[in-house]
Amino acid sequence: MNTAEMFSLTQKMEKSWDNEFQELVKALPKEDGWIGSHLYFYQGFWCPALVLKSFISFQKNFQAFASDVILATFPKCGTTWLKALAYITLYRSHFARDENPLLSSSPHQLVRFLEYDLYLNNPFPDLQNACAYEPRLFATHVPYASLPTSITDSNSKIVYICRNPLDMFISLWLFSTKLRENNLRPLSPDEAFDKFYHGIYAFGPFFEHVLGYWKASRENPNKILFLKYEDLMEDTNSHLKKLSMFLGVPFTEDEEKQGVVPEIVKMCSFENLKELEVNKKGLHASGIPNADFFRKGEVGDWSNHLTPSMVERLEKLIQEKLNNSGLTFKLSSKTSRIFHPSE
Ligand code: PAP
């Protein structure tokens, strides 16, 4: 599928819904999406029309194995990076170091999305053959409260990554501007900000998504590893070691001596992945060019785009939403500024 076909599929998707599904959807609040098509407010989040049906199939039909690993992310918060790190770490015993699968496949081909890919056109996809190795490794953007109960109630593991909402907003806005359907006028910064402020974007509101996983990870840290993009940027090596332990595949002393940790970190770095031929050319399963998943890869880029009044409003929003949660976000790598909700 190419980008044009993706837009056509998105548009056709709503028309292809049968009467029963149209009835369900009719009652849902609906808004224009950022790229084209619509967002529907379902189970407390804005679900893109493209994946509404596949999300429901995934929620209903997915049977988790106790050994499964699910990478759960908020869009634009480090999904591509986490997929690369988790895949290489988990499966490193299966391939020679010079035959690294990242050289020939994009992270999105290696770790497939459940709602955006596997369940997209099939309510019962062949999940066994979707993963090259055991244990199975999948990805999703679905909020914690809407995951299939077989994931939340089993011993399967979840790795979650999020990012400070200012950088996430800029990443989403620039990504959407690039991909927005040609016949639609671009969203102005004010329009995008307004939608963002009110939580109207794929899988939003951000804070509910993040807090859902945050609370669950605090209740059950052996099941959910909660990561932040800024922490990974600051010290990728130590977070990779933490990830390997969480996944049950800690680096051995020999591996440490051989420098396997910094090698994986370098292989999965923004600079390295962005320059690989496979990521410069190919297309994501949803038809989006792989290259669009690599923009700047920095902490604090929001300061080049947001007006002081936008920053002020977002800081207040963070304060309000994260108050008493114990969750904080680092907004800048330069000043080491950490935003505490009590500020
Ligand atoms: P998705 O949730 O839509 O799949 P995701 O990978 O989370 O996308 O978002 C892309 C962001 O991650 C981009 O951020 P930016 O717009 O602020 O630049 C992209 O540059 C960044 N990114 C992609 N790969 C890496 C990487 N290996 N290391 C660090 N950042 C990365």
mmCIF file with all atom_site columns, C-alpha atoms in Angstrom, residues 71-88 102 105-113 137-141 159-163 171 175 229 232-233 243 264-265 267-276 278-280 284 286 288-297:
data_model
loop_
_atom_site.group_PDB
_atom_site.id
_atom_site.type_symbol
_atom_site.label_atom_id
_atom_site.label_alt_id
_atom_site.label_comp_id
_atom_site.label_asym_id
_atom_site.label_entity_id
_atom_site.label_seq_id
_atom_site.pdbx_PDB_ins_code
_atom_site.Cartn_x
_atom_site.Cartn_y
_atom_site.Cartn_z
_atom_site.occupancy
_atom_site.B_iso_or_equiv
_atom_site.pdbx_formal_charge
_atom_site.auth_seq_id
_atom_site.auth_comp_id
_atom_site.auth_asym_id
_atom_site.auth_atom_id
_atom_site.pdbx_PDB_model_num
ATOM 1  C CA . LEU A 1 71  ? 5.193  -2.515 23.252 1.00 0.00 ? 71  LEU A CA 1
ATOM 2  C CA . ALA A 1 72  ? 2.558  0.069  24.125 1.00 0.00 ? 72  ALA A CA 1
ATOM 3  C CA . THR A 1 73  ? 3.233  3.652  23.150 1.00 0.00 ? 73  THR A CA 1
ATOM 4  C CA . PHE A 1 74  ? 1.593  6.988  22.716 1.00 0.00 ? 74  PHE A CA 1
ATOM 5  C CA . PRO A 1 75  ? 2.020  8.042  19.053 1.00 0.00 ? 75  PRO A CA 1
ATOM 6  C CA . LYS A 1 76  ? 5.134  10.139 18.381 1.00 0.00 ? 76  LYS A CA 1
ATOM 7  C CA . CYS A 1 77  ? 6.724  9.289  21.711 1.00 0.00 ? 77  CYS A CA 1
ATOM 8  C CA . GLY A 1 78  ? 9.442  6.877  20.595 1.00 0.00 ? 78  GLY A CA 1
ATOM 9  C CA . THR A 1 79  ? 7.604  3.880  19.102 1.00 0.00 ? 79  THR A CA 1
ATOM 10 C CA . THR A 1 80  ? 10.114 3.342  16.278 1.00 0.00 ? 80  THR A CA 1
ATOM 11 C CA . TRP A 1 81  ? 13.070 3.587  18.642 1.00 0.00 ? 81  TRP A CA 1
ATOM 12 C CA . LEU A 1 82  ? 11.556 1.233  21.243 1.00 0.00 ? 82  LEU A CA 1
ATOM 13 C CA . LYS A 1 83  ? 10.663 -1.313 18.550 1.00 0.00 ? 83  LYS A CA 1
ATOM 14 C CA . ALA A 1 84  ? 14.281 -1.370 17.363 1.00 0.00 ? 84  ALA A CA 1
ATOM 15 C CA . LEU A 1 85  ? 15.760 -1.631 20.879 1.00 0.00 ? 85  LEU A CA 1
ATOM 16 C CA . ALA A 1 86  ? 13.321 -4.292 22.093 1.00 0.00 ? 86  ALA A CA 1
ATOM 17 C CA . TYR A 1 87  ? 13.564 -6.444 18.961 1.00 0.00 ? 87  TYR A CA 1
ATOM 18 C CA . ILE A 1 88  ? 17.357 -6.545 18.900 1.00 0.00 ? 88  ILE A CA 1
ATOM 19 C CA . LEU A 1 102 ? 17.541 -3.701 11.233 1.00 0.00 ? 102 LEU A CA 1
ATOM 20 C CA . SER A 1 105 ? 13.806 -4.185 7.652  1.00 0.00 ? 105 SER A CA 1
ATOM 21 C CA . SER A 1 106 ? 12.282 -1.131 9.277  1.00 0.00 ? 106 SER A CA 1
ATOM 22 C CA . PRO A 1 107 ? 11.479 -1.390 13.008 1.00 0.00 ? 107 PRO A CA 1
ATOM 23 C CA . HIS A 1 108 ? 7.777  -1.290 12.045 1.00 0.00 ? 108 HIS A CA 1
ATOM 24 C CA . GLN A 1 109 ? 8.153  -4.362 9.829  1.00 0.00 ? 109 GLN A CA 1
ATOM 25 C CA . LEU A 1 110 ? 9.984  -6.212 12.583 1.00 0.00 ? 110 LEU A CA 1
ATOM 26 C CA . VAL A 1 111 ? 7.507  -5.444 15.368 1.00 0.00 ? 111 VAL A CA 1
ATOM 27 C CA . ARG A 1 112 ? 4.039  -5.222 13.906 1.00 0.00 ? 112 ARG A CA 1
ATOM 28 C CA . PHE A 1 113 ? 1.204  -3.093 15.180 1.00 0.00 ? 113 PHE A CA 1
ATOM 29 C CA . LEU A 1 137 ? 6.536  -9.261 20.285 1.00 0.00 ? 137 LEU A CA 1
ATOM 30 C CA . PHE A 1 138 ? 3.764  -6.857 19.179 1.00 0.00 ? 138 PHE A CA 1
ATOM 31 C CA . ALA A 1 139 ? 3.022  -3.146 19.314 1.00 0.00 ? 139 ALA A CA 1
ATOM 32 C CA . THR A 1 140 ? -0.070 -1.073 20.031 1.00 0.00 ? 140 THR A CA 1
ATOM 33 C CA . HIS A 1 141 ? -1.185 2.506  20.679 1.00 0.00 ? 141 HIS A CA 1
ATOM 34 C CA . VAL A 1 159 ? 6.820  -1.956 27.829 1.00 0.00 ? 159 VAL A CA 1
ATOM 35 C CA . TYR A 1 160 ? 5.381  1.558  27.624 1.00 0.00 ? 160 TYR A CA 1
ATOM 36 C CA . ILE A 1 161 ? 7.099  4.683  26.361 1.00 0.00 ? 161 ILE A CA 1
ATOM 37 C CA . CYS A 1 162 ? 5.890  8.268  26.496 1.00 0.00 ? 162 CYS A CA 1
ATOM 38 C CA . ARG A 1 163 ? 7.452  11.683 26.057 1.00 0.00 ? 163 ARG A CA 1
ATOM 39 C CA . SER A 1 171 ? 6.285  15.826 16.366 1.00 0.00 ? 171 SER A CA 1
ATOM 40 C CA . PHE A 1 175 ? 4.165  14.564 10.882 1.00 0.00 ? 175 PHE A CA 1
ATOM 41 C CA . TYR A 1 229 ? 11.886 9.278  25.788 1.00 0.00 ? 229 TYR A CA 1
ATOM 42 C CA . LEU A 1 232 ? 16.351 7.127  27.219 1.00 0.00 ? 232 LEU A CA 1
ATOM 43 C CA . MET A 1 233 ? 18.005 10.017 25.396 1.00 0.00 ? 233 MET A CA 1
ATOM 44 C CA . LEU A 1 243 ? 14.899 -3.266 29.416 1.00 0.00 ? 243 LEU A CA 1
ATOM 45 C CA . ILE A 1 264 ? 22.899 -2.052 20.171 1.00 0.00 ? 264 ILE A CA 1
ATOM 46 C CA . VAL A 1 265 ? 22.446 1.538  21.349 1.00 0.00 ? 265 VAL A CA 1
ATOM 47 C CA . MET A 1 267 ? 22.623 0.496  15.925 1.00 0.00 ? 267 MET A CA 1
ATOM 48 C CA . CYS A 1 268 ? 19.212 1.741  17.143 1.00 0.00 ? 268 CYS A CA 1
ATOM 49 C CA . SER A 1 269 ? 20.210 5.392  17.352 1.00 0.00 ? 269 SER A CA 1
ATOM 50 C CA . PHE A 1 270 ? 18.273 7.996  15.412 1.00 0.00 ? 270 PHE A CA 1
ATOM 51 C CA . GLU A 1 271 ? 21.367 8.911  13.358 1.00 0.00 ? 271 GLU A CA 1
ATOM 52 C CA . ASN A 1 272 ? 22.019 5.312  12.350 1.00 0.00 ? 272 ASN A CA 1
ATOM 53 C CA . LEU A 1 273 ? 18.430 4.230  11.607 1.00 0.00 ? 273 LEU A CA 1
ATOM 54 C CA . LYS A 1 274 ? 17.634 7.392  9.665  1.00 0.00 ? 274 LYS A CA 1
ATOM 55 C CA . GLU A 1 275 ? 20.511 6.778  7.256  1.00 0.00 ? 275 GLU A CA 1
ATOM 56 C CA . LEU A 1 276 ? 19.725 3.134  6.496  1.00 0.00 ? 276 LEU A CA 1
ATOM 57 C CA . VAL A 1 278 ? 15.463 0.565  4.193  1.00 0.00 ? 278 VAL A CA 1
ATOM 58 C CA . ASN A 1 279 ? 14.269 3.496  6.311  1.00 0.00 ? 279 ASN A CA 1
ATOM 59 C CA . LYS A 1 280 ? 14.934 6.078  3.588  1.00 0.00 ? 280 LYS A CA 1
ATOM 60 C CA . HIS A 1 284 ? 5.028  1.382  6.754  1.00 0.00 ? 284 HIS A CA 1
ATOM 61 C CA . SER A 1 286 ? -0.317 1.819  6.883  1.00 0.00 ? 286 SER A CA 1
ATOM 62 C CA . ILE A 1 288 ? 3.221  6.016  5.413  1.00 0.00 ? 288 ILE A CA 1
ATOM 63 C CA . PRO A 1 289 ? 6.817  6.357  4.113  1.00 0.00 ? 289 PRO A CA 1
ATOM 64 C CA . ASN A 1 290 ? 9.318  4.888  6.611  1.00 0.00 ? 290 ASN A CA 1
ATOM 65 C CA . ALA A 1 291 ? 11.361 8.080  6.315  1.00 0.00 ? 291 ALA A CA 1
ATOM 66 C CA . ASP A 1 292 ? 8.554  10.075 7.960  1.00 0.00 ? 292 ASP A CA 1
ATOM 67 C CA . PHE A 1 293 ? 9.199  8.285  11.237 1.00 0.00 ? 293 PHE A CA 1
ATOM 68 C CA . PHE A 1 294 ? 12.625 9.945  11.473 1.00 0.00 ? 294 PHE A CA 1
ATOM 69 C CA . ARG A 1 295 ? 12.502 13.731 11.773 1.00 0.00 ? 295 ARG A CA 1
ATOM 70 C CA . LYS A 1 296 ? 14.810 15.324 14.362 1.00 0.00 ? 296 LYS A CA 1
ATOM 71 C CA . GLY A 1 297 ? 14.952 12.968 17.333 1.00 0.00 ? 297 GLY A CA 1
#
